[in-house]
Coordinates of C-alpha atoms and ligand atoms in Angstrom, one line a residue:
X1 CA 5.8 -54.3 31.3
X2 CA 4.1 -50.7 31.9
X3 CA 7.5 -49.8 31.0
X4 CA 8.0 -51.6 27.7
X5 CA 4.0 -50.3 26.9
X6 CA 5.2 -46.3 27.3
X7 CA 8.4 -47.1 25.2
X8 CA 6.7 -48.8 22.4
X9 CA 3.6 -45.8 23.0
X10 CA 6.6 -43.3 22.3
X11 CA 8.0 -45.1 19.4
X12 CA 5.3 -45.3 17.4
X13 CA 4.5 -41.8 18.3
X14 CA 7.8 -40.4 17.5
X15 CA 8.1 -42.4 14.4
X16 CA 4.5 -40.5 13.4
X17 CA 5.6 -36.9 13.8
X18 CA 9.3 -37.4 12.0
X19 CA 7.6 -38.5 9.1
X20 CA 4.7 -36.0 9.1
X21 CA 7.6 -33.2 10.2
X22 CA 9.2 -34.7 6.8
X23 CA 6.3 -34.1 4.7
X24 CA 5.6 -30.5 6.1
X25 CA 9.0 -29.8 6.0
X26 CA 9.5 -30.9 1.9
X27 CA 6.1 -29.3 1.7
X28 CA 7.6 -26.0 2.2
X29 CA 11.0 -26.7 0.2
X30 CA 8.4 -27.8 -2.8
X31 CA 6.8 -24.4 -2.7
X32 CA 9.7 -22.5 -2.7
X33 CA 11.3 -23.9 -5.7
X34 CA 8.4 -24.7 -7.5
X35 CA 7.6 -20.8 -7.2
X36 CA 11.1 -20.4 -8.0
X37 CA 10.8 -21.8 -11.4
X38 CA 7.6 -19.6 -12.5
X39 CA 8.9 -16.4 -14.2
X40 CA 12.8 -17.6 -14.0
X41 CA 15.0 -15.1 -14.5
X42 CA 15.6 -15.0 -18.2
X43 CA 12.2 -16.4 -18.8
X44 CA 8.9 -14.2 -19.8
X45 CA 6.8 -13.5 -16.6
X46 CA 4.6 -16.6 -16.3
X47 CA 6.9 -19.0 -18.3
X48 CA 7.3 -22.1 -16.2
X49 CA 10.7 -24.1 -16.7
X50 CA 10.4 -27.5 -16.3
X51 CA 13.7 -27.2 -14.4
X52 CA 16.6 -24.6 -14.0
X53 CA 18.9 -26.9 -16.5
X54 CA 20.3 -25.5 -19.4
X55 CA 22.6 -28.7 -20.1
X56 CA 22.5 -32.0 -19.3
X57 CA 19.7 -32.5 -19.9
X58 CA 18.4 -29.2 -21.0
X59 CA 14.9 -28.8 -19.3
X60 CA 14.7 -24.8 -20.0
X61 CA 11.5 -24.9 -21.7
X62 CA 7.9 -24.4 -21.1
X63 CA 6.3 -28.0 -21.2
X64 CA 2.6 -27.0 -21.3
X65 CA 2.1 -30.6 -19.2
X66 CA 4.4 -30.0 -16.5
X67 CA 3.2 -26.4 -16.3
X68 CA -0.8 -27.3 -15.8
X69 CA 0.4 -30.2 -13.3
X70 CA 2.4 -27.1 -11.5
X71 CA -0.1 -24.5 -11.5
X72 CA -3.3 -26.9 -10.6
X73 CA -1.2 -26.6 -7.3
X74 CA -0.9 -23.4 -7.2
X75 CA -4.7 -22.7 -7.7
X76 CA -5.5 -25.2 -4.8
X77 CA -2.8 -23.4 -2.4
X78 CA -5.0 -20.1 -3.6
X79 CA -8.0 -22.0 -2.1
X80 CA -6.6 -22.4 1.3
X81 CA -3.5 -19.2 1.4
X82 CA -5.2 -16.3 -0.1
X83 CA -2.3 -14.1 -1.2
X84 CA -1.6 -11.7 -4.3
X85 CA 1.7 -12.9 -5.0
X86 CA 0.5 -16.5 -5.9
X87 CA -2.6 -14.6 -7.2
X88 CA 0.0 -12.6 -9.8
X89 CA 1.5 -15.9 -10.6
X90 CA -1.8 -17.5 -11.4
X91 CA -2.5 -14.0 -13.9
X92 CA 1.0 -14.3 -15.5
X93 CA 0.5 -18.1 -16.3
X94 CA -2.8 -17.1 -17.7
X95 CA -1.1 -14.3 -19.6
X96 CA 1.4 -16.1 -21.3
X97 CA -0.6 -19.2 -21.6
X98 CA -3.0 -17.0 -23.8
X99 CA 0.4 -15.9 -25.8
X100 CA 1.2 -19.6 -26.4
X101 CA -2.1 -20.5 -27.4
X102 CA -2.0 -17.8 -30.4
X103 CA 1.6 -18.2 -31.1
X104 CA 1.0 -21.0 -34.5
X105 CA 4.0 -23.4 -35.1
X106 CA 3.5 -26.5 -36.9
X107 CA 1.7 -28.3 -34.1
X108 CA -0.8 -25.7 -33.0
X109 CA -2.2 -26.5 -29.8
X110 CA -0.4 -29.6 -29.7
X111 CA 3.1 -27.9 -29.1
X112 CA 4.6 -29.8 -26.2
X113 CA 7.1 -27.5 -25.1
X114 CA 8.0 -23.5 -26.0
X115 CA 11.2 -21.5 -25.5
X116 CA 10.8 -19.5 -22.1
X117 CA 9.9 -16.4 -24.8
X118 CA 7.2 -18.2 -25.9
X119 CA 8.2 -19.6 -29.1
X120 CA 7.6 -22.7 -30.5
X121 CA 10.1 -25.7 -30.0
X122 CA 11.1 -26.0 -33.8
X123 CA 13.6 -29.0 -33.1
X124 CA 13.0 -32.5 -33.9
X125 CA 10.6 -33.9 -31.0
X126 CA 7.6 -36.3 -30.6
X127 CA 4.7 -33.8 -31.2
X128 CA 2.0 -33.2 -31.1
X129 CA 1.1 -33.7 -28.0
X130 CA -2.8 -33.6 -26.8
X131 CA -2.5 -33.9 -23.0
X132 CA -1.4 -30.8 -22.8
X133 CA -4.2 -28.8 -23.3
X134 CA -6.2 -30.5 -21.1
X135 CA -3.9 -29.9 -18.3
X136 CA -3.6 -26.3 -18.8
X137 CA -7.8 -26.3 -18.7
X138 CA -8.1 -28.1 -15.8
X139 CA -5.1 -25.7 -14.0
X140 CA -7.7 -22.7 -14.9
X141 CA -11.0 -24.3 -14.2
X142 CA -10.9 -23.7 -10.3
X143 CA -9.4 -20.6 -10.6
X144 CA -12.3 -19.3 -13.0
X145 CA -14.6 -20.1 -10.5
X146 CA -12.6 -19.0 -7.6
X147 CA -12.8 -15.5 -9.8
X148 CA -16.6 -15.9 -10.0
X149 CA -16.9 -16.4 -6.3
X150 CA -15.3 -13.3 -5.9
X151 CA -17.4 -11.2 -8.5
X152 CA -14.6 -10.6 -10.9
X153 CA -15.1 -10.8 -14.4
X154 CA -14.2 -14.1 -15.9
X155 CA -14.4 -13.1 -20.0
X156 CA -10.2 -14.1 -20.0
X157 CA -10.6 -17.9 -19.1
X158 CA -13.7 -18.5 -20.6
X159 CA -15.9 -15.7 -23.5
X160 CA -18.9 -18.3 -24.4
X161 CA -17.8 -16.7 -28.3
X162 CA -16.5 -18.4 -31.6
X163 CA -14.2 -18.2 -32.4
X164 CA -13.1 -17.5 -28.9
X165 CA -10.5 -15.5 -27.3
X166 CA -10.5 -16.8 -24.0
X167 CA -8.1 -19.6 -22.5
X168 CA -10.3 -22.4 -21.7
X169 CA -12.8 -22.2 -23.9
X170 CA -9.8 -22.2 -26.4
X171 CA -8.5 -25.2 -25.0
X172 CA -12.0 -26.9 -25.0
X173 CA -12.4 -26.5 -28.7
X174 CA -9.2 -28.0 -29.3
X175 CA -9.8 -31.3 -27.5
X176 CA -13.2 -31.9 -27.8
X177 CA -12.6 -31.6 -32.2
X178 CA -9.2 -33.0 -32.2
X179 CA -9.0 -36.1 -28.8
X180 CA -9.8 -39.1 -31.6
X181 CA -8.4 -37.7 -35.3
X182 CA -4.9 -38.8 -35.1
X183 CA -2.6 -41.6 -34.0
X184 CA 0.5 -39.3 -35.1
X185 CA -0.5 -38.2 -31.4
X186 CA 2.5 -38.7 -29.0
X187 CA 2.2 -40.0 -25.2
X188 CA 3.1 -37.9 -22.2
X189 CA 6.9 -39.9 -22.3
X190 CA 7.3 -38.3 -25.7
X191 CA 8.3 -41.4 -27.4
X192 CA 5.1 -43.2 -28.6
X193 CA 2.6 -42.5 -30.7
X194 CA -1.0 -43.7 -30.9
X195 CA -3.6 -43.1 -28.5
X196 CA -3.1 -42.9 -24.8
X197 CA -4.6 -43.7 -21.8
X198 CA -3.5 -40.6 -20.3
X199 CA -4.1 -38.5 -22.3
X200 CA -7.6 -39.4 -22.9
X201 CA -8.6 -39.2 -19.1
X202 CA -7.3 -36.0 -18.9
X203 CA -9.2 -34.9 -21.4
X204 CA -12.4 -36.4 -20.7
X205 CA -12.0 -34.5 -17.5
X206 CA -11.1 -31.5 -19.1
X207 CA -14.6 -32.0 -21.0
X208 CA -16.6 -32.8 -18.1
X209 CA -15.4 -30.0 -15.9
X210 CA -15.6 -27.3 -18.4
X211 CA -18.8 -28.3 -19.9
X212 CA -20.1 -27.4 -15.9
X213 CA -18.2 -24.0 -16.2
X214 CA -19.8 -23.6 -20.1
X215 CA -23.5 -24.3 -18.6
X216 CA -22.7 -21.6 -15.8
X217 CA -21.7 -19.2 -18.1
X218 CA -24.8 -19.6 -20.0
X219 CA -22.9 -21.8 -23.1
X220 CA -25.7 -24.3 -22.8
X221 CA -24.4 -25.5 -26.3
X222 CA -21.3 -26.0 -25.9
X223 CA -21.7 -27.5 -22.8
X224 CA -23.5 -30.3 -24.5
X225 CA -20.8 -30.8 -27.0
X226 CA -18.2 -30.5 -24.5
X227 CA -20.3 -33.3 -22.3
X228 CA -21.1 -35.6 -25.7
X229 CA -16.9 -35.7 -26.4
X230 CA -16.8 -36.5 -22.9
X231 CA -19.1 -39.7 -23.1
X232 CA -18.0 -40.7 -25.9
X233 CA -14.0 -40.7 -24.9
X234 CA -15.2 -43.2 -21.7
X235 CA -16.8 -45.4 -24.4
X236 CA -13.3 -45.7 -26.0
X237 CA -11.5 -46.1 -22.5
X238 CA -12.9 -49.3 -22.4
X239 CA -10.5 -50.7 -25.2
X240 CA -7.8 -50.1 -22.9
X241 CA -8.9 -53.0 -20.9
X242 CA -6.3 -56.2 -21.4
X243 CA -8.5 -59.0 -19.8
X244 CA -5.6 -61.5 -20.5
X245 CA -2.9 -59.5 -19.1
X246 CA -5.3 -58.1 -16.3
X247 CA -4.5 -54.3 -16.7
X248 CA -5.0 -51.8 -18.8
X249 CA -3.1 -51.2 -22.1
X250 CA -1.4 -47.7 -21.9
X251 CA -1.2 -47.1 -26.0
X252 CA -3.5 -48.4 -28.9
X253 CA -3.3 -48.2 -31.9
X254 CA 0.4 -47.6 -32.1
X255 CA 2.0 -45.8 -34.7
X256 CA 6.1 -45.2 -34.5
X257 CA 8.1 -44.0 -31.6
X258 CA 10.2 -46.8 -29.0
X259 CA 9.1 -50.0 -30.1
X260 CA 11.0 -51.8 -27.1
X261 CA 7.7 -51.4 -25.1
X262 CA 6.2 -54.7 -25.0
X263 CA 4.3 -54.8 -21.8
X264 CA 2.6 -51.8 -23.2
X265 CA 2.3 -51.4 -18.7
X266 CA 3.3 -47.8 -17.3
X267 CA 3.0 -45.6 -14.6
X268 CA 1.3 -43.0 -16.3
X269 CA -2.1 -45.0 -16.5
X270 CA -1.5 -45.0 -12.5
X271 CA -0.8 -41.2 -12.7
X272 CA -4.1 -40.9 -15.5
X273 CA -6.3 -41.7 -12.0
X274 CA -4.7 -39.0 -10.4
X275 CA -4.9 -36.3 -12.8
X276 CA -8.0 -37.4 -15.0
X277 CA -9.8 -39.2 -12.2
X278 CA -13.5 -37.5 -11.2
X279 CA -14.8 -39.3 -8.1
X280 CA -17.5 -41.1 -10.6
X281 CA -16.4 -44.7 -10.5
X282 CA -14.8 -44.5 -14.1
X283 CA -11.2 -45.3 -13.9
X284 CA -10.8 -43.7 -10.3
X285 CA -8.5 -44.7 -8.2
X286 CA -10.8 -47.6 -6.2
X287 CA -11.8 -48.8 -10.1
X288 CA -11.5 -52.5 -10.4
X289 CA -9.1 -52.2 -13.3
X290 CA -7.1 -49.3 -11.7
X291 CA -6.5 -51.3 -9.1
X292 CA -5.1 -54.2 -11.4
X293 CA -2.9 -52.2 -12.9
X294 CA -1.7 -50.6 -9.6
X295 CA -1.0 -54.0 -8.6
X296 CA 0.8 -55.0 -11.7
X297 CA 3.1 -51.8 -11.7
X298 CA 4.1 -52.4 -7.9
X299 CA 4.7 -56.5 -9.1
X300 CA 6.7 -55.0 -12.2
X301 CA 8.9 -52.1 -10.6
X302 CA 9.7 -53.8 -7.2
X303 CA 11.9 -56.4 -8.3
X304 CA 13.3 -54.1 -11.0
X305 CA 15.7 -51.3 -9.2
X306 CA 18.6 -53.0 -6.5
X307 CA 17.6 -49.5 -4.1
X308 CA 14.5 -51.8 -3.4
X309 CA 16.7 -54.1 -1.6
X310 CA 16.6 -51.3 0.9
X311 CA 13.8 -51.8 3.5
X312 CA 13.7 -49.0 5.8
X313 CA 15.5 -45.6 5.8
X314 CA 16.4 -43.0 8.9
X315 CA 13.8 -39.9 9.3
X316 CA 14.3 -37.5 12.3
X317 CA 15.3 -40.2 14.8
X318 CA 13.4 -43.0 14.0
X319 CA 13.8 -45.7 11.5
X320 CA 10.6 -46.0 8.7
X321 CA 9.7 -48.9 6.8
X322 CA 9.8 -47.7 2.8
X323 CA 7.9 -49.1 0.1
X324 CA 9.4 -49.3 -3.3
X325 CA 10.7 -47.2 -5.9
X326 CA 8.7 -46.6 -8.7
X327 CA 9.5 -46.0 -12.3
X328 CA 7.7 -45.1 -15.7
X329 CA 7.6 -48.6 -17.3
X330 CA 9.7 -51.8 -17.2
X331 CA 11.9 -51.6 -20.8
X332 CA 12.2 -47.9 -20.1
X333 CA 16.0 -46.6 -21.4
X334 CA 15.8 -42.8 -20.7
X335 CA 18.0 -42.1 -17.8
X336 CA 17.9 -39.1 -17.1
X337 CA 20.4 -37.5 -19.5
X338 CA 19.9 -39.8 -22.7
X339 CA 18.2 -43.5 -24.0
X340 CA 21.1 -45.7 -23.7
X341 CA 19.8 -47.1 -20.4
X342 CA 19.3 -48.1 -18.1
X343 CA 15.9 -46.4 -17.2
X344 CA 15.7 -45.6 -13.3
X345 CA 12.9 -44.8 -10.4
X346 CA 11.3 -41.5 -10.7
X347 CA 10.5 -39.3 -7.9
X348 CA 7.2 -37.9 -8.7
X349 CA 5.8 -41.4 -9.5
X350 CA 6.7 -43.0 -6.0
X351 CA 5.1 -39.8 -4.9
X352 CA 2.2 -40.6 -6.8
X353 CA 1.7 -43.8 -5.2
X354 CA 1.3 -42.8 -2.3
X355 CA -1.2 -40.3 -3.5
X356 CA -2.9 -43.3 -4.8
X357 CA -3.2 -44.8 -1.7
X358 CA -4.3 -41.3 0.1
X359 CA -6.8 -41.5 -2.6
X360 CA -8.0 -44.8 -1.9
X361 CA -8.7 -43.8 2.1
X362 CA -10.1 -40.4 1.0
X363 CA -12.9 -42.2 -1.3
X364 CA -13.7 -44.8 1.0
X365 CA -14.2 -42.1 4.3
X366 CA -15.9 -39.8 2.2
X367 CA -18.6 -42.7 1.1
X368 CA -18.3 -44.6 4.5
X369 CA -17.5 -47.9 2.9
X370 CA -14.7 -50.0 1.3
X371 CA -16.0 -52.5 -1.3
X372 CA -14.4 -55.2 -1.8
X373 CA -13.1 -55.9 -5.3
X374 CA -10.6 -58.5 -6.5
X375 CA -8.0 -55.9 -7.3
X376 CA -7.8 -54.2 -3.5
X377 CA -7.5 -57.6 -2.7
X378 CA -4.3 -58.4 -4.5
X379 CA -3.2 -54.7 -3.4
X380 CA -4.0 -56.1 0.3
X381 CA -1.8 -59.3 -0.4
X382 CA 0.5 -57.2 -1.9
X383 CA 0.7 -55.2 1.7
X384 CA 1.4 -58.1 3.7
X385 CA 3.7 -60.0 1.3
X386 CA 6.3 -56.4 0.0
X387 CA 5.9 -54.5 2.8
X388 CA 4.9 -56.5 5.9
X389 CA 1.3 -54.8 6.6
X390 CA -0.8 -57.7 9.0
X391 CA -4.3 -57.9 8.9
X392 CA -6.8 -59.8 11.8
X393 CA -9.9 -59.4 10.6
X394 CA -10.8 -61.1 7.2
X395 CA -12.1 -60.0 4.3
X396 CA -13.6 -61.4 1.3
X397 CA -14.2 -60.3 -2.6
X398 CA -17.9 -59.1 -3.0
X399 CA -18.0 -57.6 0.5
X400 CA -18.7 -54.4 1.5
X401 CA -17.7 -53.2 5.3
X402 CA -19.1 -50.2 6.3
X403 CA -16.8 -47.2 8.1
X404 CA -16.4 -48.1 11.7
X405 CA -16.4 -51.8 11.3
X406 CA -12.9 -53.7 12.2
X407 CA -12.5 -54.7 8.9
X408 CA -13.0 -50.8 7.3
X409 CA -10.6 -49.5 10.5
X410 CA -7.9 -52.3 9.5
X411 CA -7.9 -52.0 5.4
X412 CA -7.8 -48.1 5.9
X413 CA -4.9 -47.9 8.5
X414 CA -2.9 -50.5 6.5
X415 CA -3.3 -48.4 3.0
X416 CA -2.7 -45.0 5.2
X417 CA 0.7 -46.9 6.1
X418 CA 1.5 -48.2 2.9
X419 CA 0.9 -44.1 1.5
X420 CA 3.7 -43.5 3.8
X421 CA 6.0 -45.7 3.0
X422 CA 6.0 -44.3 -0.3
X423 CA 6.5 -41.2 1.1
X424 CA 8.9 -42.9 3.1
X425 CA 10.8 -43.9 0.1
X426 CA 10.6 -40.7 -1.5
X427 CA 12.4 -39.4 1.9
X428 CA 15.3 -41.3 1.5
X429 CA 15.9 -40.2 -1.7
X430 CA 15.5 -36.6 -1.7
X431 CA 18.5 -34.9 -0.5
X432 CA 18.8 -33.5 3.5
X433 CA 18.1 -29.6 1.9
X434 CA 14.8 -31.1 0.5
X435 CA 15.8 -31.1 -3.0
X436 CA 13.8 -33.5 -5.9
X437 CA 15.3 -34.4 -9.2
X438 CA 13.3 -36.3 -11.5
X439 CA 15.0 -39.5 -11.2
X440 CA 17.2 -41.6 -8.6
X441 CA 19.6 -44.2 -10.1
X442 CA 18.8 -47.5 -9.9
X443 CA 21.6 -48.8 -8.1
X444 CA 23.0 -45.9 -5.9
X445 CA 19.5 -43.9 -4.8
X446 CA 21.1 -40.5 -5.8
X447 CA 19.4 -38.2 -7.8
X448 CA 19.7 -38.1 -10.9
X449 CA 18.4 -36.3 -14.1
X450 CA 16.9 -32.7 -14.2
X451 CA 17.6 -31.3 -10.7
X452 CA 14.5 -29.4 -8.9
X453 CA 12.2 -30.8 -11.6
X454 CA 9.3 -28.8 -10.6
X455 CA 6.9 -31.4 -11.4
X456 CA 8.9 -33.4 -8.4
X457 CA 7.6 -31.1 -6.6
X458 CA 4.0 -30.4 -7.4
X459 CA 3.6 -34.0 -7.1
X460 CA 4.9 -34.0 -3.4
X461 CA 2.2 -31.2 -3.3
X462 CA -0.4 -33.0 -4.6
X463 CA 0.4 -35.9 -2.3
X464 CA 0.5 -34.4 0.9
X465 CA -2.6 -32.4 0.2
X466 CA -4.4 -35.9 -0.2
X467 CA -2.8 -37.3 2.7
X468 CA -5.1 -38.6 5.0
Ligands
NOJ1 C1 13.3 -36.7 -23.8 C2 11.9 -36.9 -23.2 O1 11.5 -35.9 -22.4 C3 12.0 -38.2 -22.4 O2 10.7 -38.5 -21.8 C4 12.3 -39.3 -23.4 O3 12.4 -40.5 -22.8 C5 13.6 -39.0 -24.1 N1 13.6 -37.7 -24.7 C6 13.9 -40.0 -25.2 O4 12.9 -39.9 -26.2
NOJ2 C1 10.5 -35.9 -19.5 C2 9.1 -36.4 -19.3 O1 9.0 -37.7 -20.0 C3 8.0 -35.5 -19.8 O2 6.8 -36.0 -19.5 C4 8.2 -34.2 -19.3 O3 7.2 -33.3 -19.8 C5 9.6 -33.6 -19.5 N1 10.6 -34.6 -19.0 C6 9.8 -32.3 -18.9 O4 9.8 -32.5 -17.5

């Protein structure tokens, strides 16, 4: 008996550290060749490919979206390493983010992608595209302050002039006149267009955080343009909302592009929570309606990819229970290489899942209380019917348990766990030397697509950072 106690004591304990080893382990791999992709040789200093490909498919470009996603990660790493060679990095970005922003081309601002000079992408491709800008804000928004904090001038991220000069502000302008003129506006897939769920919550948190930095600065006007946008984009977040399908819409209004997307359900309104989410109730991660549509994309994908079959997976010694693969949205038929199908599990959004449920911990510690909302309740049934998770105590919709109680300990361990079997999943599919492609094929688990995608890897980042 005392025996079987210290053997089970040592399982569970063993089976803690190899995934935590895991995820320190890939932490350090990420940063490697995520830095490894800033400044690539061949590229201008502070050009950031979106993967070392030049064929098949060729990812050799500056995508101003995967590039904010990248360098956000590098700014927080600034907040806890302090160290001039990822303070160089974060100057060079700025640098050639400043030469993007005055280089023209047919889509301005909205240019989704440049040559690693810094040229325009003059091919056919689904621009513009409007989340970009907001990305690339919110990547220099804590690194303005983290300038300020240090007494250092801050005129070259944000001037408080028109017309301005400076990289934020510049950004700012951009999506607070432009976030509702067109529908020509493509999604972050680059094969819709309309408008986007996204790519509005990245912008109203664009708004919101720089109309903080504008009042700092002593732009008391702009701030209260910048705030007014802001309000009025979560006004028109609220069409989003499909009461009959029970989750929220990812494009309105749509006008050309793939017209095989008929649940109009996808990731990226998962990953909009993550990237556009502000701790204020509105679309956040513990939202009602985030929830539902968390719920529906783990109903959708789960049944969709045969690797899901697979229920556990060998890390360090010890065998982990893995959640399931995750992919961008249910018709998709980009694989990697081309659209002739089928479309397969992505890396960096099983990675966000698990972020999301990091998240979900994270909020409820930090405000000492889980609500109860019919949407964590399906994700809590989900738990126990996918992926096993039990649960003693009971809970009801319309409760609240405060931290401490059983029921808060219990709904808080069982989300923790799920996280991890995300990352679990994400484990099994990233090769032994730690390296991420964007996709794993559907049937086999093998990587697939652009190899070292570097946002792959800022969304490991961004996961283990919110790991709980
Ligand atoms: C390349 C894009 O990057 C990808 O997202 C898209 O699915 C394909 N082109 C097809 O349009
Ligand atoms: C395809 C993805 O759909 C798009 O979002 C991304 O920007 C590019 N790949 C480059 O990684």
């Amino acid at each position: 008996m005392l025996f079987s106690i210290i053997y089970l004591a040592t399982l569970v304990l063993a089976t803690t550290n190899d995934l935590s080893q895991w995820i320190d382990q890939e932490t350090s791999v990420a940063q490697t060749r995520l830095l490894a992709n800033i400044s690539p040789s061949g590229g201008a200093p502070g050009s950031v490919t979106a993967a070392q490909s030049h064929t098949n498919p060729d990812y050799w470009y500056h995508w101003v979206r995967d590039a904010g996603i990248a360098l956000t990660e590098v700014s927080h790493w600034l907040n806890t390493t302090s160290s001039a060679n990822l303070d160089k990095t974060m100057q060079d970005y700025s640098h050639f983010s400043r030469a993007l922003q005055t280089a023209g081309g047919t889509y301005g601002l909205g240019t989704a992608k440049y040559l690693l000079t810094g040229t325009p992408y003059t091919g056919p491709w689904c621009m513009p595209q409007r989340d970009g800008p907001a990305l690339r804000a919110l990547s220099f928004i804590g690194y303005a302050y983290r300038l300020l904090q240090e007494g250092k001038d801050v005129s070259e991220w944000y001037d408080s002039k028109l017309p301005t000069q400076s990289l934020i502000k510049t950004d700012l302008e951009y999506v607070s006149h432009n976030w509702q003129v067109d529908d020509m506006n493509c999604d972050i897939w680059e094969e819709v267009r309309g408008h986007h769920f996204y790519t509005r919550m990245v912008q109203r948190k664009a708004l919101v955080e720089g109309a903080q930095l504008a009042q700092r600065l002593g732009d008391p006007g702009a701030a209260q343009w910048y705030q007014q946008q802001a309000e009025e984009i979560t006004q028109d977040l609220g069409r989003f909302w499909d009461a009959q399908a029970g989750h929220l819409r990812t494009t309105l209004d749509f006008n050309g592009g793939v017209n095989y997307k008929t649940s109009n359900l996808d990731s990226q309104i998962m990953l909009a929570a993550l990237h556009g989410g502000m701790d204020d109730g509105v679309y956040t991660v513990e939202s009602d309606r985030m929830l539902a549509t968390a719920v529906a994309l783990i109903d959708t994908f789960g049944p969709l990819y045969p690797i899901n079959k697979v229920k556990s997976t060998t890390i360090g010694n010890a065998e982990w229970p893995i959640a399931w693969a995750l992919g961008r949205y249910p018709e998709d038929k980009y694989t990697g290489y081309n659209s002739n199908g089928p479309g397969n599990p992505w890396s960096l959004i099983t990675s966000g899942m698990a972020e999301y449920h990091y998240r979900l911990v994270g909020t409820w510690n930090r405000r000492s209380e889980i609500k109860m909302t019919q949407g964590l309740s399906d994700l809590l049934e989900q738990m126990k019917a996918y992926y096993g998770a039990v649960f003693n105590q009971s809970y009801t919709v319309g409760s609240t348990y405060q931290k401490n109680s059983p029921a808060f300990n219990e709904i808080a361990a069982n989300t923790e766990k799920a996280g991890d079997m995300y990352m679990a999943r994400v484990a099994r599919h990233t090769d032994a030397n730690g390296q991420m492609f964007e996709e794993w094929n559907l049937n086999t688990g093998y990587g697939q697509g652009a190899p070292d995608l570097t946002w792959s890897y800022a969304a490991h980042l961004s996961a283990a950072r919110h790991r709980v």
